[in-house]
Amino acid sequence: MPDIPAFDPIFDRELVRRALAEDIGRGDVTTQATITPGTRSSARIVAREAGVIAGLPIAALAFAQIDPNVQFETLVADGASVTAGTALARVIGDAAALLTAERTALNFLGRLSGIASQAARCVAAVAGTHAQVVDTRKTTPGLRLLEKYAVRMGGARNHRAGLDDGILIKDNHIAAAGSLTLAMKRARTYASHLLKIEVECESEAQVREAIAAGADVILLDNMTPDQLRSAVTFIHEHAPAIITEASGHIGADPEKLAAVAATGVDLISLGALTHSAPNFDVALDFDS
Amino acid sequence: MPDIPAFDPIFDRELVRRALAEDIGRGDVTTQATITPGTRSSARIVAREAGVIAGLPIAALAFAQIDPNVQFETLVADGASVTAGTALARVIGDAAALLTAERTALNFLGRLSGIASQAARCVAAVAGTHAQVVDTRKTTPGLRLLEKYAVRMGGARNHRAGLDDGILIKDNHIAAAGSLTLAMKRARTYASHLLKIEVECESEAQVREAIAAGADVILLDNMTPDQLRSAVTFIHEHAPAIITEASGHIGADPEKLAAVAATGVDLISLGALTHSAPNFDVALDFDS
Amino acid sequence: MPDIPAFDPIFDRELVRRALAEDIGRGDVTTQATITPGTRSSARIVAREAGVIAGLPIAALAFAQIDPNVQFETLVADGASVTAGTALARVIGDAAALLTAERTALNFLGRLSGIASQAARCVAAVAGTHAQVVDTRKTTPGLRLLEKYAVRMGGARNHRAGLDDGILIKDNHIAAAGSLTLAMKRARTYASHLLKIEVECESEAQVREAIAAGADVILLDNMTPDQLRSAVTFIHEHAPAIITEASGHIGADPEKLAAVAATGVDLISLGALTHSAPNFDVALDFDS
Amino acid sequence: MPDIPAFDPIFDRELVRRALAEDIGRGDVTTQATITPGTRSSARIVAREAGVIAGLPIAALAFAQIDPNVQFETLVADGASVTAGTALARVIGDAAALLTAERTALNFLGRLSGIASQAARCVAAVAGTHAQVVDTRKTTPGLRLLEKYAVRMGGARNHRAGLDDGILIKDNHIAAAGSLTLAMKRARTYASHLLKIEVECESEAQVREAIAAGADVILLDNMTPDQLRSAVTFIHEHAPAIITEASGHIGADPEKLAAVAATGVDLISLGALTHSAPNFDVALDFDS
Amino acid sequence: MPDIPAFDPIFDRELVRRALAEDIGRGDVTTQATITPGTRSSARIVAREAGVIAGLPIAALAFAQIDPNVQFETLVADGASVTAGTALARVIGDAAALLTAERTALNFLGRLSGIASQAARCVAAVAGTHAQVVDTRKTTPGLRLLEKYAVRMGGARNHRAGLDDGILIKDNHIAAAGSLTLAMKRARTYASHLLKIEVECESEAQVREAIAAGADVILLDNMTPDQLRSAVTFIHEHAPAIITEASGHIGADPEKLAAVAATGVDLISLGALTHSAPNFDVALDFDS
Amino acid sequence: MPDIPAFDPIFDRELVRRALAEDIGRGDVTTQATITPGTRSSARIVAREAGVIAGLPIAALAFAQIDPNVQFETLVADGASVTAGTALARVIGDAAALLTAERTALNFLGRLSGIASQAARCVAAVAGTHAQVVDTRKTTPGLRLLEKYAVRMGGARNHRAGLDDGILIKDNHIAAAGSLTLAMKRARTYASHLLKIEVECESEAQVREAIAAGADVILLDNMTPDQLRSAVTFIHEHAPAIITEASGHIGADPEKLAAVAATGVDLISLGALTHSAPNFDVALDFDS
């Protein structure tokens, strides 16, 4: 059994159970038919390409849920940067259990390592600047916490985890509330005093209003690097405590990221970290 | 409420509910704080790029679960090929409901339309040949049926849905059973007479053995186009009823796909259909 | 704890938990009131009649869920043919746990052994012929996989497990599709290439059409032995690869089964295997 | 939608949902492949033999859960005694919905009507006597409340529903407690004052002790009719307020039942009411 | 892991899991941020006031669910009467686990010990009389069985656990049935013979009718001590087997309780036992 | 059906369903036995004492879940201050539905209105000062969001909802991290930039360190009014942006609250708001 707590919102046992149930359905008929009960196997999980690993505890859970007697030995830690061919874990146990859990374990590992690797590339692109790369809520339905974990494993940071642990007032909220100032005021009154308030601004006028209204964070959306630099400078001069964030179709392109980072903005949020990270190629190789 | 049956394994209400719960947590504090109860809005879901759409019934479910009084009018059907700027649906109702459901609805729609678009590109790449593009079990944990639905919307076909609705004997099964012939025999005895048996072959010797053992389908794994063509020709000559399938790191590259299709193989299975499809860009635009 | 994997679609822990909850409700008041905590007992599960046993792992699970410290030692394996008076298992542990789990464990065991015994009787009735006895989807709601397991323990075989792992085109499908040929064609296009197609036929004309349309299996419904023999002979002559199945109110009567088997049909499907198997009499005898 | 409350422990929506999910799995591929969307059908549920009906609300739920637009018109009420050929309900709606829900609906109806018919036969066998036929806890795991409902529909009565809504002290409880008297005393102290106490007795000495200890009900187990008569007479003379119950391998044989009933016992409990009732033959006939 | 059975309707693991999930949400960010993984701590659960303890097994479960390696040593048993400053349990393990589970464990313990202490005070108030203090169904939604357990730990007794394990005919039932006598008769016919029947009476006429109709228990509602004494005396004279119960805004005041108890009534039911028991002050003190 | 969205974390349908299931078990035998099906009743929910109401939507849900045809007309809104005798809602429908749902509806309403009334009393006690009354995480397990809703209905404000939507560094976190400064730094690095950081301080030295480390909020625990005033003054002078909070056994006593509020502290957090609010007396009166 992997060495993670029994109750952990990130490494959610029920999520793994659903994934296994989805793949196995009423039973792995091929394995049941062809494998003699009691056969034992050993295998290694191997990276087929270079990247940053995330999800080994989930892969371990997949095997453990099929059969708690499967031994799963982690050879590298989540967050490790590996080359193609690196063995990530060693798996020993009932051959049928290994074959039945294989695809589910690899599907998690491929997706999460894909995100960690994408995050690591983006973080590298802004190296040497002040900017931090953060994720968004554009995650795969059902995998939010795991994908945000993978983002951290890749060296980037997390934005809010959901609609309840941070306040981000967008254009539509402002329109419905009547004004940015009014929306800010209501948010302060309603929410716990432990939540900061971020406001999306698309113009200098809005930035001024946000500063006056006491925003804690200003999101600068869909701006060119020049517009961004100008807005960031303005905010730094008039309200140095305010955190600045850039967003909007920035994508994972290193040059574009570097240009945005060079504007002095504090945070760059990227949907592409999670929603368009290509799968990381990983396989289970049985010892012959 | 979208016009889909109440009980549908594909458009799984519980899946949508979990996705909403994951995003909303204890409540959408921004919306609750800033939007006056009773405010109504109308908005359109708009494609920001060209592609094939999948997931509108799921998007509709997301809004309906937040508030069954939201009107969701589909403007194009799933499977439609659209251009950038096309309005996909019209959404009218309580402003808070629209704002709260927005991200979950778009996360489903972006992912599924991304897959449908990827599938459509791959199908186009083999046009004019006999080959059919099929998916694999390399899907996002928890989203298997939805992603396989998106594959169909993109014009490709589905391989088995899980380990229980088809028999696919791989190298490790053969090794553990002792021989391909023995594995085949056990599978025939164990499984329902309604399941066909597919065997993975990596050499001509294995192909011969599979034919002799009565395989219904032969999977030709990790072969070059030339090897594939040779194997397919051999099978067609010796056992014309057998279906042939090519797999193994083929990817979504059109030229490579065309080359594989030209070998005469019946099916080409592609993990990249589902595990590496880039997100489709789609947004909810509120009417001002 | 019984030696079965933690995740097993057949020996479903949640099913056992629901059965226990259903029986125990808010607590076994009699046992709580009368048994001094810490009292230990030993008991044996004993067959009260002759038959074939199925369900011991489920009985073990029932005790284990009440108290994981109960020792459950299986004395015969599922599938064993036993005489009246045979001890099937030995159970030792907390007296209260044994008393509370007793009825649930026996309810499973009585029902599943009843089915296994029924299956064994039917298999015996066709001994010496080519025919195989298979079950149907006429199972107890919620117990499908367990009952199909019991059928296998009794020596019979399983038909498809559900509506998703096999295609069986019946008269109503044909009527709605317009023709048998059209229904067959649509089925080939829609379904995974790993599912065979079975067609229900009630006349020689339909049999001819099914053969022409490429059916993999033909279900001959509600025919007399003479009609069956004629149809089977016809199919063997014209399409020897096609599997034949007889169904329709055949029941568990040995003579009738023998007559059907003598027609040369490949499979005989029997709802009575599962829906009308009498309970197998089994008890928990405490050591005095 | 059937006219039953949304929250009803007997007509449990979740139970029906699980039964449908078990049968449908990932989808009814035959129906999806062959039936043109939008096709409508009408059909009748027809009894194929004579008996007492139970379970129509559950059958209705099965159709309603697949598609709430299916019309389900009940033609006879649960509890009705019908002849072979009687139409029990009319079902009109989407053809695919009817075909997909058919088996689940009939599986419930066949089992529950089988039990109701069995109960009615047993009640008829004791007609003219004082005795009442009651069920036991020997029910199908997961279907307890439905099966007890079917028993009532057949005219028999229910014993306790579980281990928590009645106290029944058996031999093992007595042994573990030290004496019948002590077990009775503890039960009175522990349990709510609204639960009666029943004690299993196998001898006249035990009957005397039970009377002295203040039993509310005495269960006379595994006695011959003569022994029963003697015990009942003794109890009536010495403690007329005590209810008497006969149990133990009595079975559904009418003559045996009549003999037991003639002893003057108040209640006859029969496991065979639920665990060995043969399925009731019922079908869904589509209108051509 | 606490030494309680795995399946226990009272110490319900799922209830504790929901409570933890409710508090932890997506993760204990403070602890994750500030505590170095691997840090170990020891702490004691300490009573901050005098009272009767209930809920230690639930507190143990809370820690065990977060981390099964946490050692939880109970220092006093549930039901113990303690003074302020008494250490109730010792908890040793991963510091993060202790900090994360702390509040949930204490919330259960504070509430349940509050109820046990309240019950003990009420029981003390009627000491020396014949009367027993019982609870009601006025419990916290979701915590019924735990709160009734706490009542027992405080030395009081439980009334029925729900609407299904006892019959209590109230004024509205009588009004709807037409008469008390008719309601009694229907209840006898419908319910299992193991449930007693209690009837609420508000006048001597009703008491007479209840006696004649064969009530097992009579609930005397909203009467003064004098009225109660008169009714109890009347019942004792005319039907000594009937149990009497007083209810209705009696509250936890010792003098009022003593006055009611002095009337000779058998049971006094108190909503205030559960719905208005003040929280018991208890804390987790880390060893420095 | 009450006019609340289908998906609402606060008015959680599943919570109400569990509460009903807990009370009803296998069925309301009294009502089923005594009430003729089809009987209709009307009734009013009436306050039996003065206070502030919370929970009417939950009460409505309880009736709606039993029978969606029950009409529930709210006569006062949640948050209303009412006198004894005020009718809160009118309920009309099937008599059995009303009787079965009654206790669950009232249990929610009594508890939540008890909390709202307690909150209103505390808010009144600090009227005229700058201080705001806030709740804590000392809520009933499973009812967190409802109880925090009731707190708002009573006019007080909510502290964080759980361990994930705010950072509160307590003494044990500081001890484990090594220093307050280090704990603060780690928290800033780990958590989303939208969460503020609160630090518990017990001395002026800690207050200085917290200010220097950039705390957003300072919790002043277990201080006398004089100590509090001194600390608040110090903070206002040295870091006017910091929010101050007082906590620690303050309780609901008005005079003590007024004294704390007079110190100039911004927030006063009170566990007694939720964990020790006496039940609000409310009843369902049937129209005769």
Tab-separated table of C-alpha atoms in Angstrom, chain A residues 10 134 152 157-161 164-168 187-198 216-217 243 245 267, chain F residues 10 134 152 157-161 164-168 187-198 216-217 243 245 267:
chain	number	residue	atom	x	y	z
A	10	ILE	CA	-5.675	14.876	-3.375
A	134	VAL	CA	0.028	29.729	-11.950
A	152	ARG	CA	3.054	22.056	-8.242
A	157	ARG	CA	1.972	27.490	-8.382
A	158	ASN	CA	-1.751	27.143	-7.880
A	159	HIS	CA	-4.395	29.782	-8.280
A	160	ARG	CA	-7.605	29.259	-6.281
A	161	ALA	CA	-8.878	25.671	-6.193
A	164	ASP	CA	-15.208	29.136	-2.828
A	165	ASP	CA	-11.633	29.765	-1.772
A	166	GLY	CA	-10.977	33.084	-3.376
A	167	ILE	CA	-12.882	35.992	-4.825
A	168	LEU	CA	-12.306	36.936	-8.424
A	187	ALA	CA	-17.635	41.075	-1.593
A	188	ARG	CA	-15.946	42.515	1.510
A	189	THR	CA	-19.206	42.386	3.425
A	190	TYR	CA	-20.237	38.908	2.403
A	191	ALA	CA	-17.089	36.880	2.495
A	192	SER	CA	-14.900	35.662	5.305
A	193	HIS	CA	-12.220	38.155	6.249
A	194	LEU	CA	-9.626	35.551	5.217
A	195	LEU	CA	-10.350	35.726	1.486
A	196	LYS	CA	-8.592	38.298	-0.639
A	197	ILE	CA	-10.385	40.007	-3.474
A	198	GLU	CA	-9.113	39.987	-7.025
A	216	ASP	CA	-5.947	42.976	-3.148
A	217	VAL	CA	-5.096	41.559	-6.574
A	243	ILE	CA	-0.492	41.750	-6.612
A	245	GLU	CA	-1.713	38.823	-12.623
A	267	LEU	CA	1.695	36.070	-11.783
F	10	ILE	CA	-26.061	24.965	1.627
F	134	VAL	CA	-18.233	35.815	13.766
F	152	ARG	CA	-25.779	34.926	8.872
F	157	ARG	CA	-20.762	36.952	10.040
F	158	ASN	CA	-18.864	33.841	9.053
F	159	HIS	CA	-15.240	33.039	9.719
F	160	ARG	CA	-13.622	30.565	7.301
F	161	ALA	CA	-15.789	27.605	6.303
F	164	ASP	CA	-8.995	25.052	3.056
F	165	ASP	CA	-10.408	28.523	2.565
F	166	GLY	CA	-8.256	30.525	4.897
F	167	ILE	CA	-4.979	30.236	6.709
F	168	LEU	CA	-4.942	30.459	10.467
F	187	ALA	CA	2.237	29.809	4.147
F	188	ARG	CA	2.791	32.620	1.629
F	189	THR	CA	4.755	30.294	-0.613
F	190	TYR	CA	2.407	27.364	-0.480
F	191	ALA	CA	-1.037	28.848	-0.648
F	192	SER	CA	-2.959	30.552	-3.394
F	193	HIS	CA	-2.365	34.309	-3.482
F	194	LEU	CA	-6.078	34.781	-2.741
F	195	LEU	CA	-5.940	33.489	0.812
F	196	LYS	CA	-5.080	35.872	3.629
F	197	ILE	CA	-2.983	34.742	6.533
F	198	GLU	CA	-4.130	35.003	10.133
F	216	ASP	CA	-3.079	40.009	7.337
F	217	VAL	CA	-5.097	39.228	10.464
F	243	ILE	CA	-7.578	43.048	11.072
F	245	GLU	CA	-9.934	39.203	16.144
F	267	LEU	CA	-14.018	40.645	15.143
